[in-house]
Amino acid sequence: MKKIINLIEEILADAFDNCGYDKKYAKVTLSNRPDLCEFQCNGAMSAAKEYHKAPIMIANDIIPLVKEHSYFSSIEAVNPGFINIKLNPAFLADYVNDMANADKFGCTDIGEGKTIVIDYGGPNVAKPLHIGHLRPAIIGESIKRIKRFSGYNVIGDVHLGDWGYQMGLIIESLKEQHPDIFETASLEECGVTVSVLEEVYPAASKRAKEDEEFAARAHEATYKLQNKNPEYYNLWKKIIDISVTDLKKNYSNLNVDFDLWMGESDAQPYIPDMVEMMKEKGFAYESNGALVVDVAEETDKKEVPPCIIVKSDGAYLYSTTDLATIVQRVQDYKPAQIIYVVDKRQEMHFKQVFRCSKKTGIVSGDTELFFVGFGTMNGADGKPFKTRDGGVMRLEKLIGDATASIYDKIKDRDDMTEDEAASIAKIVGLSAIKYGDLSNQASKDYIFDIDRFCEFEGNTGPYILYTMVRIKSILRKCQLDNAIDSCDYKILPAVSDSERDLQLKLTNLIELVEQACNENAPHKICQYLYDIANSFNGFYHQNNIIKEEDKERQKSFLALIILAYRILKQGIDLLGFDAPDRM
Ligand code: ARG
């Protein structure tokens, strides 16, 4: 559907044209003075310069041509030259009814089926999933859903850190602890579970820093793995299996799922040809024994060092793997965009990789590469979030804490069984964590304050869900809770301010989804849902929906809150969480 703003612009554009002014001045925005009007056009102010006329004269020229238009209940010129617009309630009601009946509420199909690969999550095999992995998973999942809703063909890839020295360290330690490890059919047989693996890595990494002989053996193991020595390679596969099974469980608790479980290892086969190509075409040259590609540009304000492709000892790097992964993605999926949701401290790495891949022709001009860098989750002290004893908080513990906090709030309700309270607490707890994160602009650091995130009032996930539950409960009392997707009541022109406000806010969905999609900005969806929840609650307090005596009016109220519910539900789905029926 066309956005309301665009519909108004079309009418004004004709009027500007008919009065001899350029159509470009007919730009309309949401009003910044909602007490005076709903939309405004400030074009006369800018046109004044071109036509050497007072802005109010221009605005006054326009008004007679549009005054009687059925879209408006009032449109007027005010000093010094603004055009203030209020919609005709009948037009607004028609528009929201159309949204209610349209596919995806009339949101624009901006993706047109184009393919996007989104690289998010990025966990490292055999390292515990901790709070630092929360942001890429939550933000990436939401961006994926927003793009998919907007008509893109989206492929989400977890891009595991499953290659390199880290794996050599683990293999060497396991060999030492279980001399028969190569012979055993399954790791479980030797008692190697995921929790064992998670302890092995930090210990091995620490030891290698002090024990040269061990470090040398770990490098040797890495070398053997990378050359696909069958024993090492098979053991590696088993480690990956255990680790991935556990990761899948963890991500599924977060409502996060990936289409592809590829990793750094999958990029390795593409490296030799890629390096050869870079050398042959003269992009890569030797510098201090390493092979590098220059990626600095004249306009750089800060130095952008060359992208290192092969180290002086012949080893490949993080950048080599990322470049080869682009080769693979372009070959297999021909994406229009590749989006990386990664810690913003890796910005320079991606700048080098993107420039190098464009310069060497790994991606053509029409594949766009985006880096969505996210900020750090801090504790109340403004430093990176830690547990009370100073450790890194595991994801399971974090989800457990949020669930417990919600459970405490609802456990004493006598109309709920313990099981029901527990399952509701899980759903609401997840909303608290996800909304708490997503409501901040991704690139900003933010304070992780689980107590605040779990509150039922204020700009929180539970507040959004609480609003949905409230709507559900009204519908239940009117025997409509099972008719949310099939109710054919019509929304009538609004008579009260709060009703009008809710109708108007609902129409903003189309614009907001488009912005969130184009700007990779889930926080805009949060802000929108918060607005809708506030508008609904205003409406709810001003009108007694259940006791409304005028039955036609009551049906219209119900149709309106059903639409609000459906839009909230769509919105939380874009953020990656669900709503309970009660709470
Ligand atoms: N595993 C990496 C890390 O822990 C993140 C991977 C991000 N994606 C990528 N294509 N580099 O930092």
Coordinates of C-alpha atoms and ligand atoms in Angstrom, one line a residue:
M1 CA 0.0 0.0 0.0
K2 CA 1.1 3.5 -0.5
K3 CA 2.1 5.3 2.6
I4 CA -0.3 8.0 3.8
I5 CA 2.4 10.6 3.6
N6 CA 2.9 9.8 -0.1
L7 CA -0.8 9.9 -0.8
I8 CA -0.9 13.4 0.7
E9 CA 2.2 14.4 -1.2
E10 CA 0.6 13.4 -4.5
I11 CA -2.3 15.8 -3.8
L12 CA -0.1 18.6 -2.8
A13 CA 2.3 18.0 -5.7
D14 CA -0.6 18.6 -8.1
A15 CA -1.6 21.8 -6.3
F16 CA 2.0 23.1 -6.3
D17 CA 2.2 22.3 -10.0
N18 CA -1.1 24.0 -10.9
C19 CA 0.0 27.1 -9.1
G20 CA 3.2 27.2 -11.1
Y21 CA 5.6 25.9 -8.3
D22 CA 7.9 23.0 -8.5
K23 CA 6.4 19.7 -7.3
K24 CA 9.5 19.0 -5.3
Y25 CA 8.2 21.4 -2.6
A26 CA 5.2 19.3 -1.8
K27 CA 7.2 17.3 0.8
V28 CA 5.1 16.1 3.7
T29 CA 6.3 14.9 7.1
L30 CA 4.7 13.7 10.3
S31 CA 3.8 16.8 12.4
N32 CA 6.2 17.8 15.1
R33 CA 3.3 19.6 16.8
P34 CA 0.7 16.8 17.2
D35 CA -1.4 19.2 19.3
L36 CA -1.9 21.4 16.1
C37 CA -2.0 18.9 13.3
E38 CA -1.1 15.4 12.2
F39 CA 1.0 16.1 9.1
Q40 CA 2.7 19.2 7.8
C41 CA 4.2 20.5 4.6
N42 CA 7.0 23.1 5.0
G43 CA 7.6 23.4 1.2
A44 CA 6.4 26.9 0.9
M45 CA 9.2 28.0 3.2
S46 CA 11.9 26.6 0.8
A47 CA 10.0 27.6 -2.3
A48 CA 10.0 31.2 -1.1
K49 CA 13.7 31.6 -2.0
E50 CA 13.2 30.4 -5.5
Y51 CA 10.1 32.4 -6.3
H52 CA 11.0 35.5 -4.3
K53 CA 7.6 35.5 -2.5
A54 CA 6.6 35.4 1.1
P55 CA 6.1 31.8 2.1
I56 CA 2.6 32.5 3.5
M57 CA 1.6 33.7 0.0
I58 CA 2.7 30.5 -1.6
A59 CA 1.0 28.4 1.1
N60 CA -2.2 30.5 0.6
D61 CA -2.1 29.8 -3.1
I62 CA -2.1 26.1 -2.5
I63 CA -4.9 25.8 0.1
P64 CA -8.0 26.6 -2.1
L65 CA -7.0 23.8 -4.5
V66 CA -6.9 21.1 -1.8
K67 CA -9.3 22.4 0.8
E68 CA -12.2 20.3 -0.3
H69 CA -10.3 17.1 -0.8
S70 CA -11.9 14.1 0.8
Y71 CA -8.6 13.1 2.6
F72 CA -8.6 16.1 4.8
S73 CA -10.8 17.4 7.6
S74 CA -8.7 20.6 7.7
I75 CA -5.7 21.9 5.8
E76 CA -4.6 25.4 6.5
A77 CA -1.8 27.8 5.9
V78 CA -0.3 29.3 9.1
N79 CA 2.4 31.9 9.5
P80 CA 5.1 32.1 8.5
G81 CA 4.2 29.6 5.8
F82 CA 3.5 26.1 7.1
I83 CA 0.7 24.0 5.8
N84 CA -0.9 22.1 8.6
I85 CA -3.0 19.0 7.8
K86 CA -5.5 16.9 9.7
L87 CA -6.9 13.8 8.1
N88 CA -10.6 13.2 7.5
P89 CA -11.6 10.5 10.0
A90 CA -13.4 8.6 7.3
F91 CA -10.3 8.5 5.1
L92 CA -8.2 7.4 8.1
A93 CA -10.7 4.6 8.9
D94 CA -10.7 3.4 5.3
Y95 CA -6.9 3.3 5.3
V96 CA -6.7 1.2 8.5
N97 CA -9.4 -1.1 7.3
D98 CA -7.4 -1.6 4.1
M99 CA -4.3 -2.4 6.2
A100 CA -6.2 -4.9 8.2
N101 CA -7.2 -6.7 4.9
A102 CA -3.9 -6.4 3.1
D103 CA -1.1 -9.0 2.9
K104 CA 1.6 -8.0 5.5
F105 CA -0.6 -5.0 6.5
G106 CA 0.3 -3.3 3.2
C107 CA 4.0 -3.2 3.9
T108 CA 6.2 -2.7 0.9
D109 CA 8.0 -5.5 -0.8
I110 CA 11.3 -3.7 -1.0
G111 CA 13.4 -6.9 -1.3
E112 CA 11.9 -8.1 -4.5
G113 CA 13.2 -11.5 -3.9
K114 CA 16.9 -10.4 -3.9
T115 CA 19.2 -12.6 -1.9
I116 CA 21.0 -11.5 1.3
V117 CA 23.5 -13.5 3.2
I118 CA 23.6 -12.5 6.8
D119 CA 26.6 -13.5 8.9
Y120 CA 25.8 -13.4 12.6
G121 CA 26.3 -15.4 15.8
G122 CA 30.0 -16.2 15.1
P123 CA 30.5 -18.5 18.1
N124 CA 33.8 -20.3 18.4
V125 CA 33.7 -24.1 18.7
A126 CA 34.4 -25.5 22.2
K127 CA 34.3 -22.2 23.9
P128 CA 31.3 -21.6 26.1
L129 CA 28.5 -19.4 24.8
H130 CA 28.5 -16.4 27.1
I131 CA 26.9 -13.0 27.4
G132 CA 29.2 -11.6 24.7
H133 CA 27.5 -13.8 22.1
L134 CA 24.1 -12.4 22.9
R135 CA 24.2 -9.3 20.8
P136 CA 25.2 -10.8 17.5
A137 CA 22.6 -13.5 17.9
I138 CA 19.8 -11.2 18.9
I139 CA 20.5 -8.4 16.5
G140 CA 21.3 -10.7 13.6
E141 CA 18.2 -12.7 14.1
S142 CA 16.0 -9.6 14.1
I143 CA 17.6 -8.1 11.0
K144 CA 17.1 -11.4 9.3
R145 CA 13.4 -11.5 10.1
I146 CA 12.9 -7.8 9.1
K147 CA 14.6 -8.4 5.7
R148 CA 12.6 -11.6 5.1
F149 CA 9.4 -9.8 6.0
S150 CA 10.3 -7.1 3.5
G151 CA 10.6 -9.5 0.7
Y152 CA 14.3 -10.5 0.6
N153 CA 15.4 -14.1 0.2
V154 CA 17.6 -14.2 3.3
I155 CA 20.2 -16.8 4.2
G156 CA 21.5 -16.7 7.8
D157 CA 24.9 -18.2 8.3
V158 CA 26.3 -18.8 11.8
H159 CA 29.9 -18.7 10.5
L160 CA 31.5 -20.8 13.2
G161 CA 35.0 -20.2 14.4
D162 CA 36.1 -23.8 13.9
W163 CA 39.6 -23.6 12.4
G164 CA 43.1 -22.7 13.3
Y165 CA 45.3 -22.8 16.4
Q166 CA 42.4 -22.9 18.8
M167 CA 41.5 -26.4 17.5
G168 CA 45.2 -27.5 17.7
L169 CA 45.2 -26.6 21.4
I170 CA 42.1 -28.6 22.1
I171 CA 43.3 -31.6 20.1
E172 CA 46.7 -31.7 21.7
S173 CA 45.2 -31.5 25.2
L174 CA 42.7 -34.2 24.5
K175 CA 45.4 -36.5 23.1
E176 CA 47.4 -36.0 26.3
Q177 CA 44.4 -36.7 28.6
H178 CA 43.1 -39.7 26.6
P179 CA 46.0 -41.4 24.7
D180 CA 43.5 -43.6 22.9
I181 CA 41.4 -40.7 21.7
F182 CA 42.1 -41.4 18.0
E183 CA 40.8 -44.9 18.3
T184 CA 37.5 -44.3 20.2
A185 CA 34.3 -44.4 18.2
S186 CA 32.7 -41.5 20.1
L187 CA 34.1 -38.9 22.4
E188 CA 31.4 -39.6 25.0
E189 CA 33.1 -42.9 25.5
C190 CA 36.1 -41.2 26.9
G191 CA 33.9 -38.9 28.9
V192 CA 34.5 -35.9 26.7
T193 CA 31.4 -33.9 26.8
V194 CA 30.7 -30.3 25.9
S195 CA 31.4 -29.1 29.4
V196 CA 34.8 -30.9 29.4
L197 CA 35.6 -29.3 26.0
E198 CA 34.8 -25.9 27.4
E199 CA 37.2 -26.4 30.2
V200 CA 39.9 -27.8 27.9
Y201 CA 40.2 -24.7 25.8
P202 CA 40.9 -22.0 28.4
A203 CA 43.3 -24.3 30.3
A204 CA 45.2 -25.1 27.1
S205 CA 45.4 -21.6 25.9
K206 CA 46.8 -20.5 29.3
R207 CA 49.3 -23.3 29.4
A208 CA 50.5 -22.7 25.8
K209 CA 51.6 -19.2 26.9
E210 CA 53.9 -20.6 29.5
D211 CA 54.9 -23.9 28.1
E212 CA 56.8 -23.6 24.8
E213 CA 57.0 -27.3 24.2
F214 CA 53.2 -27.7 24.5
A215 CA 52.6 -24.7 22.3
A216 CA 54.9 -26.3 19.7
R217 CA 52.9 -29.5 19.8
A218 CA 49.6 -27.6 19.5
H219 CA 51.0 -25.8 16.4
E220 CA 52.0 -29.2 15.0
A221 CA 48.5 -30.5 15.7
T222 CA 47.0 -27.4 13.9
Y223 CA 49.3 -28.1 11.0
K224 CA 48.2 -31.7 10.8
L225 CA 44.6 -30.8 11.0
Q226 CA 44.9 -28.2 8.3
N227 CA 46.6 -30.7 6.0
K228 CA 43.7 -33.1 6.7
N229 CA 45.7 -35.8 8.5
P230 CA 42.9 -38.4 8.8
E231 CA 43.3 -39.0 12.6
Y232 CA 43.3 -35.3 13.4
Y233 CA 40.6 -34.5 10.9
N234 CA 38.2 -37.2 12.2
L235 CA 38.8 -36.1 15.8
W236 CA 38.1 -32.5 14.8
K237 CA 34.8 -33.6 13.2
K238 CA 33.7 -35.3 16.4
I239 CA 34.6 -32.2 18.4
I240 CA 32.6 -30.0 16.0
D241 CA 29.6 -32.4 16.3
I242 CA 29.4 -32.2 20.0
S243 CA 29.9 -28.5 20.0
V244 CA 27.4 -27.8 17.3
T245 CA 24.7 -29.9 19.0
D246 CA 25.2 -27.9 22.1
L247 CA 25.2 -24.6 20.2
K248 CA 22.0 -25.5 18.5
K249 CA 20.3 -26.1 21.8
N250 CA 21.5 -22.8 23.2
Y251 CA 20.5 -20.8 20.2
S252 CA 17.1 -22.5 20.1
N253 CA 16.6 -21.3 23.7
L254 CA 17.1 -17.8 22.4
N255 CA 14.7 -18.3 19.5
V256 CA 17.6 -17.9 17.1
D257 CA 18.0 -20.2 14.1
F258 CA 20.4 -20.4 11.2
D259 CA 19.9 -21.6 7.7
L260 CA 23.5 -22.5 7.4
W261 CA 26.0 -24.0 9.9
M262 CA 29.1 -23.2 7.9
G263 CA 32.3 -22.1 9.4
E264 CA 35.8 -20.8 8.8
S265 CA 36.8 -24.4 7.8
D266 CA 34.4 -24.3 4.9
A267 CA 36.3 -21.4 3.4
Q268 CA 39.7 -23.1 3.3
P269 CA 39.3 -24.9 0.0
Y270 CA 38.8 -21.5 -1.7
I271 CA 42.0 -20.0 -0.4
P272 CA 44.7 -21.3 -2.7
D273 CA 43.0 -20.2 -6.0
M274 CA 42.1 -16.9 -4.5
V275 CA 45.7 -16.2 -3.3
E276 CA 47.0 -17.2 -6.8
M277 CA 44.5 -14.9 -8.5
M278 CA 45.6 -12.0 -6.3
K279 CA 49.2 -12.6 -7.1
E280 CA 48.7 -13.1 -10.8
K281 CA 46.6 -9.9 -11.2
G282 CA 49.3 -8.0 -9.3
F283 CA 47.1 -7.0 -6.3
A284 CA 49.1 -9.0 -3.8
Y285 CA 52.8 -8.3 -3.2
E286 CA 55.4 -9.3 -0.7
S287 CA 56.1 -7.1 2.3
N288 CA 58.4 -8.2 5.1
G289 CA 57.9 -11.8 4.0
A290 CA 54.1 -11.5 4.1
L291 CA 51.7 -11.3 1.2
V292 CA 49.6 -8.2 1.4
V293 CA 47.1 -6.1 -0.6
D294 CA 47.0 -2.3 -0.3
V295 CA 43.6 -1.0 0.6
A296 CA 44.3 2.6 1.7
E297 CA 42.4 5.3 -0.1
E298 CA 43.3 8.9 -0.6
T299 CA 40.3 10.2 1.4
D300 CA 41.1 8.1 4.5
K301 CA 41.4 10.3 7.6
K302 CA 42.8 7.4 9.7
E303 CA 45.4 5.0 8.4
V304 CA 44.0 1.8 6.9
P305 CA 46.9 -0.7 6.9
P306 CA 47.3 -3.2 4.0
C307 CA 45.2 -6.4 4.2
I308 CA 47.5 -9.3 5.0
I309 CA 46.6 -12.4 3.0
V310 CA 49.4 -14.8 4.0
K311 CA 51.7 -14.4 7.0
S312 CA 55.5 -14.7 6.7
D313 CA 55.3 -18.3 8.1
G314 CA 52.8 -19.2 5.4
A315 CA 49.8 -19.2 7.7
Y316 CA 46.5 -17.8 6.7
L317 CA 44.7 -15.2 8.8
Y318 CA 41.2 -14.2 9.9
S319 CA 41.1 -11.9 6.8
T320 CA 42.2 -14.6 4.4
T321 CA 39.3 -16.8 5.7
D322 CA 36.8 -14.0 5.5
L323 CA 37.8 -13.2 1.9
A324 CA 37.6 -16.8 0.9
T325 CA 34.2 -17.0 2.5
I326 CA 33.1 -14.1 0.3
V327 CA 34.3 -16.1 -2.8
Q328 CA 32.2 -19.1 -1.7
R329 CA 29.1 -17.0 -0.9
V330 CA 29.3 -15.2 -4.3
Q331 CA 29.7 -18.4 -6.1
D332 CA 26.9 -20.3 -4.3
Y333 CA 24.3 -17.6 -3.7
K334 CA 25.0 -14.6 -5.9
P335 CA 23.8 -12.3 -3.1
A336 CA 22.8 -8.7 -3.6
Q337 CA 24.1 -8.0 -0.1
I338 CA 26.2 -9.6 2.6
I339 CA 25.6 -8.3 6.1
Y340 CA 27.9 -8.9 9.0
V341 CA 26.7 -8.5 12.5
V342 CA 29.9 -8.4 14.5
D343 CA 31.4 -6.5 17.4
K344 CA 32.2 -3.0 16.3
R345 CA 35.8 -3.4 17.5
Q346 CA 36.3 -5.5 14.3
E347 CA 35.4 -2.5 12.1
M348 CA 38.9 -2.1 10.7
H349 CA 39.2 -5.8 9.9
F350 CA 36.0 -5.6 7.8
K351 CA 36.9 -2.3 6.2
Q352 CA 40.1 -4.0 5.0
V353 CA 38.3 -7.1 3.9
F354 CA 35.5 -5.2 2.0
R355 CA 38.0 -3.0 0.2
C356 CA 40.2 -5.9 -0.7
S357 CA 37.3 -7.9 -2.1
K358 CA 36.1 -5.0 -4.2
K359 CA 39.6 -4.1 -5.4
T360 CA 40.5 -7.7 -6.4
G361 CA 37.1 -8.3 -8.0
I362 CA 36.0 -11.1 -5.6
V363 CA 32.7 -9.1 -5.4
S364 CA 31.4 -7.1 -8.3
G365 CA 30.1 -3.6 -7.9
D366 CA 26.5 -4.7 -7.5
T367 CA 27.1 -6.8 -4.4
E368 CA 26.8 -4.6 -1.3
L369 CA 28.8 -5.4 1.8
F370 CA 27.5 -4.1 5.1
F371 CA 29.1 -4.1 8.5
V372 CA 26.6 -3.8 11.4
G373 CA 29.0 -3.3 14.3
F374 CA 27.4 -3.6 17.7
G375 CA 28.6 -2.0 21.0
T376 CA 29.4 -3.5 24.3
M377 CA 27.0 -4.7 27.0
N378 CA 28.1 -2.9 30.1
G379 CA 27.3 -3.5 33.8
A380 CA 25.9 -0.9 36.1
D381 CA 29.5 0.4 36.6
G382 CA 29.8 1.2 32.9
K383 CA 32.4 -1.5 32.4
P384 CA 31.9 -4.7 30.3
F385 CA 29.3 -6.8 32.0
K386 CA 30.7 -9.4 34.4
T387 CA 29.2 -11.8 37.0
R388 CA 29.4 -10.9 40.7
D389 CA 32.7 -12.8 41.0
G390 CA 34.2 -11.1 38.0
G391 CA 33.7 -14.0 35.6
V392 CA 32.0 -14.0 32.2
M393 CA 28.4 -14.8 32.5
R394 CA 27.2 -17.8 30.6
L395 CA 24.2 -17.5 28.4
E396 CA 22.2 -20.2 30.2
K397 CA 22.7 -18.4 33.5
L398 CA 21.5 -15.2 32.1
I399 CA 18.3 -16.6 30.6
G400 CA 17.8 -18.4 33.9
D401 CA 18.0 -15.2 35.8
A402 CA 15.6 -13.4 33.6
T403 CA 13.1 -16.3 33.8
A404 CA 13.4 -16.4 37.6
S405 CA 12.8 -12.7 37.9
I406 CA 9.6 -12.9 35.9
Y407 CA 8.5 -16.1 37.7
D408 CA 8.8 -14.2 41.0
K409 CA 6.4 -11.6 39.7
I410 CA 3.7 -14.0 38.7
K411 CA 4.1 -17.0 40.9
D412 CA 1.6 -15.9 43.5
R413 CA -1.3 -15.5 41.2
D414 CA -3.9 -18.0 42.2
D415 CA -5.4 -18.5 38.7
M416 CA -2.2 -20.0 37.4
T417 CA -0.6 -23.4 38.0
E418 CA 3.0 -23.6 38.7
D419 CA 3.7 -25.2 35.3
E420 CA 1.8 -22.4 33.5
A421 CA 3.7 -19.7 35.5
A422 CA 7.0 -21.4 34.6
S423 CA 6.3 -21.6 30.9
I424 CA 5.0 -18.0 30.8
A425 CA 8.1 -16.8 32.7
K426 CA 10.3 -18.4 30.0
I427 CA 8.5 -16.5 27.2
V428 CA 8.4 -13.2 29.0
G429 CA 12.0 -13.5 30.3
L430 CA 13.3 -13.9 26.8
S431 CA 11.3 -10.8 25.7
A432 CA 13.0 -8.9 28.5
I433 CA 16.5 -9.8 27.4
K434 CA 15.9 -9.4 23.7
Y435 CA 13.9 -6.1 23.9
G436 CA 16.4 -4.7 26.4
D437 CA 19.1 -5.2 23.9
L438 CA 17.3 -4.4 20.7
S439 CA 15.7 -1.2 21.9
N440 CA 19.2 0.4 21.9
Q441 CA 20.7 1.4 18.6
A442 CA 23.0 -1.5 17.8
S443 CA 26.2 0.5 17.5
K444 CA 25.9 2.0 21.0
D445 CA 27.2 0.5 24.2
Y446 CA 24.4 0.0 26.7
I447 CA 23.9 -0.9 30.3
F448 CA 22.6 -4.4 30.8
D449 CA 20.2 -4.0 33.6
I450 CA 18.1 -7.2 33.9
D451 CA 15.9 -5.8 36.7
R452 CA 14.8 -2.9 34.6
F453 CA 14.4 -5.1 31.5
C454 CA 12.0 -7.3 33.4
E455 CA 9.7 -4.6 34.6
F456 CA 6.1 -4.7 33.4
E457 CA 5.9 -0.9 33.0
G458 CA 8.1 1.4 30.9
N459 CA 9.9 0.7 27.6
T460 CA 10.4 -3.0 28.1
G461 CA 9.6 -6.3 26.4
P462 CA 7.3 -7.4 29.2
Y463 CA 5.3 -4.1 28.9
I464 CA 4.7 -4.9 25.2
L465 CA 3.6 -8.4 26.0
Y466 CA 1.5 -7.2 28.9
T467 CA -0.4 -4.9 26.5
M468 CA -1.0 -7.8 24.1
V469 CA -2.3 -9.9 27.0
R470 CA -4.6 -7.1 28.0
I471 CA -6.0 -7.0 24.4
K472 CA -6.4 -10.7 24.4
S473 CA -8.3 -10.6 27.7
I474 CA -10.8 -8.1 26.3
L475 CA -11.3 -10.2 23.3
R476 CA -11.8 -13.3 25.4
K477 CA -14.5 -11.5 27.4
C478 CA -16.2 -10.7 24.1
Q479 CA -15.7 -14.3 22.8
L480 CA -13.4 -13.0 20.0
D481 CA -10.1 -14.4 21.1
N482 CA -10.3 -17.1 18.6
A483 CA -11.3 -14.8 15.8
I484 CA -8.3 -12.6 15.7
D485 CA -7.4 -13.6 12.1
S486 CA -11.0 -13.9 10.8
C487 CA -13.0 -11.1 12.4
D488 CA -14.8 -9.1 9.8
Y489 CA -15.9 -6.1 11.9
K490 CA -15.1 -2.8 10.3
I491 CA -13.3 0.1 11.9
L492 CA -15.4 3.2 11.9
P493 CA -14.2 6.8 11.7
A494 CA -12.8 7.8 15.1
V495 CA -14.8 10.0 17.4
S496 CA -12.4 10.4 20.3
D497 CA -8.8 11.7 20.3
S498 CA -7.4 8.5 21.8
E499 CA -9.1 6.4 19.2
R500 CA -7.9 8.6 16.4
D501 CA -4.4 8.5 17.8
L502 CA -4.3 4.8 17.8
Q503 CA -5.6 4.6 14.2
L504 CA -3.0 7.1 13.1
K505 CA -0.1 5.3 14.9
L506 CA -1.1 2.0 13.3
T507 CA -0.7 3.5 9.9
N508 CA 3.0 4.3 10.6
L509 CA 3.9 0.6 10.5
I510 CA 4.6 0.7 6.7
E511 CA 7.1 3.6 7.0
L512 CA 8.8 2.2 10.1
V513 CA 9.3 -1.3 8.8
E514 CA 10.9 0.2 5.7
Q515 CA 13.2 2.3 7.7
A516 CA 14.2 -0.6 10.0
C517 CA 14.9 -2.7 7.0
N518 CA 16.9 -0.2 5.0
E519 CA 18.9 1.0 8.0
N520 CA 19.4 -2.5 9.7
A521 CA 17.8 -0.9 12.7
P522 CA 15.6 -3.2 14.9
H523 CA 15.5 -0.4 17.5
K524 CA 13.1 1.4 15.3
I525 CA 10.6 -1.5 15.5
C526 CA 11.0 -1.4 19.3
Q527 CA 10.2 2.3 19.4
Y528 CA 7.2 1.7 17.1
L529 CA 5.8 -1.1 19.3
Y530 CA 6.2 1.0 22.4
D531 CA 4.3 3.8 20.7
I532 CA 1.5 1.5 19.7
A533 CA 1.4 0.0 23.2
N534 CA 1.1 3.5 24.8
S535 CA -1.6 4.6 22.3
F536 CA -3.5 1.4 22.9
N537 CA -3.3 1.9 26.7
G538 CA -4.5 5.5 26.3
F539 CA -7.4 4.3 24.2
Y540 CA -8.2 1.5 26.7
H541 CA -8.3 3.9 29.6
Q542 CA -10.6 6.4 27.8
N543 CA -13.1 3.9 26.5
N544 CA -15.0 1.1 28.1
I545 CA -14.8 -1.3 25.3
I546 CA -16.6 -4.2 27.0
K547 CA -19.5 -2.1 28.3
E548 CA -19.9 0.1 25.2
E549 CA -23.6 0.3 24.6
D550 CA -23.6 1.3 20.9
K551 CA -23.0 -2.1 19.4
E552 CA -21.7 -0.7 16.1
R553 CA -19.2 1.4 17.9
Q554 CA -18.2 -1.5 20.1
K555 CA -17.6 -3.7 17.0
S556 CA -15.4 -0.9 15.6
F557 CA -13.4 -0.7 18.9
L558 CA -12.9 -4.5 18.8
A559 CA -11.8 -4.4 15.1
L560 CA -9.3 -1.7 16.0
I561 CA -7.8 -3.5 19.0
I562 CA -7.6 -6.7 16.9
L563 CA -5.6 -4.9 14.3
A564 CA -3.4 -3.4 17.1
Y565 CA -2.9 -6.9 18.4
R566 CA -2.0 -8.4 15.1
I567 CA 0.5 -5.6 14.4
L568 CA 2.1 -6.0 17.9
K569 CA 2.4 -9.7 17.2
Q570 CA 4.0 -9.2 13.9
G571 CA 6.3 -6.7 15.5
I572 CA 7.5 -9.0 18.3
D573 CA 8.0 -11.7 15.7
L574 CA 10.3 -9.3 13.8
L575 CA 12.2 -8.9 17.1
G576 CA 12.4 -12.6 17.6
F577 CA 10.2 -13.3 20.6
D578 CA 6.6 -14.6 21.3
A579 CA 3.8 -13.6 23.5
P580 CA 1.9 -15.7 26.1
D581 CA -1.9 -15.8 26.2
R582 CA -1.9 -14.6 29.8
M583 CA 0.6 -13.2 32.2
Ligands
ARG1 N1 34.2 -15.9 15.5 C1 34.4 -14.5 15.4 C2 34.8 -13.9 16.8 O1 34.6 -14.5 17.8 C3 33.3 -13.8 14.8 C4 32.9 -14.1 13.4 C5 32.3 -13.0 12.7 N2 32.1 -13.3 11.3 C6 33.0 -13.2 10.3 N3 32.7 -13.5 9.1 N4 34.2 -12.8 10.6 O2 35.2 -12.8 16.8

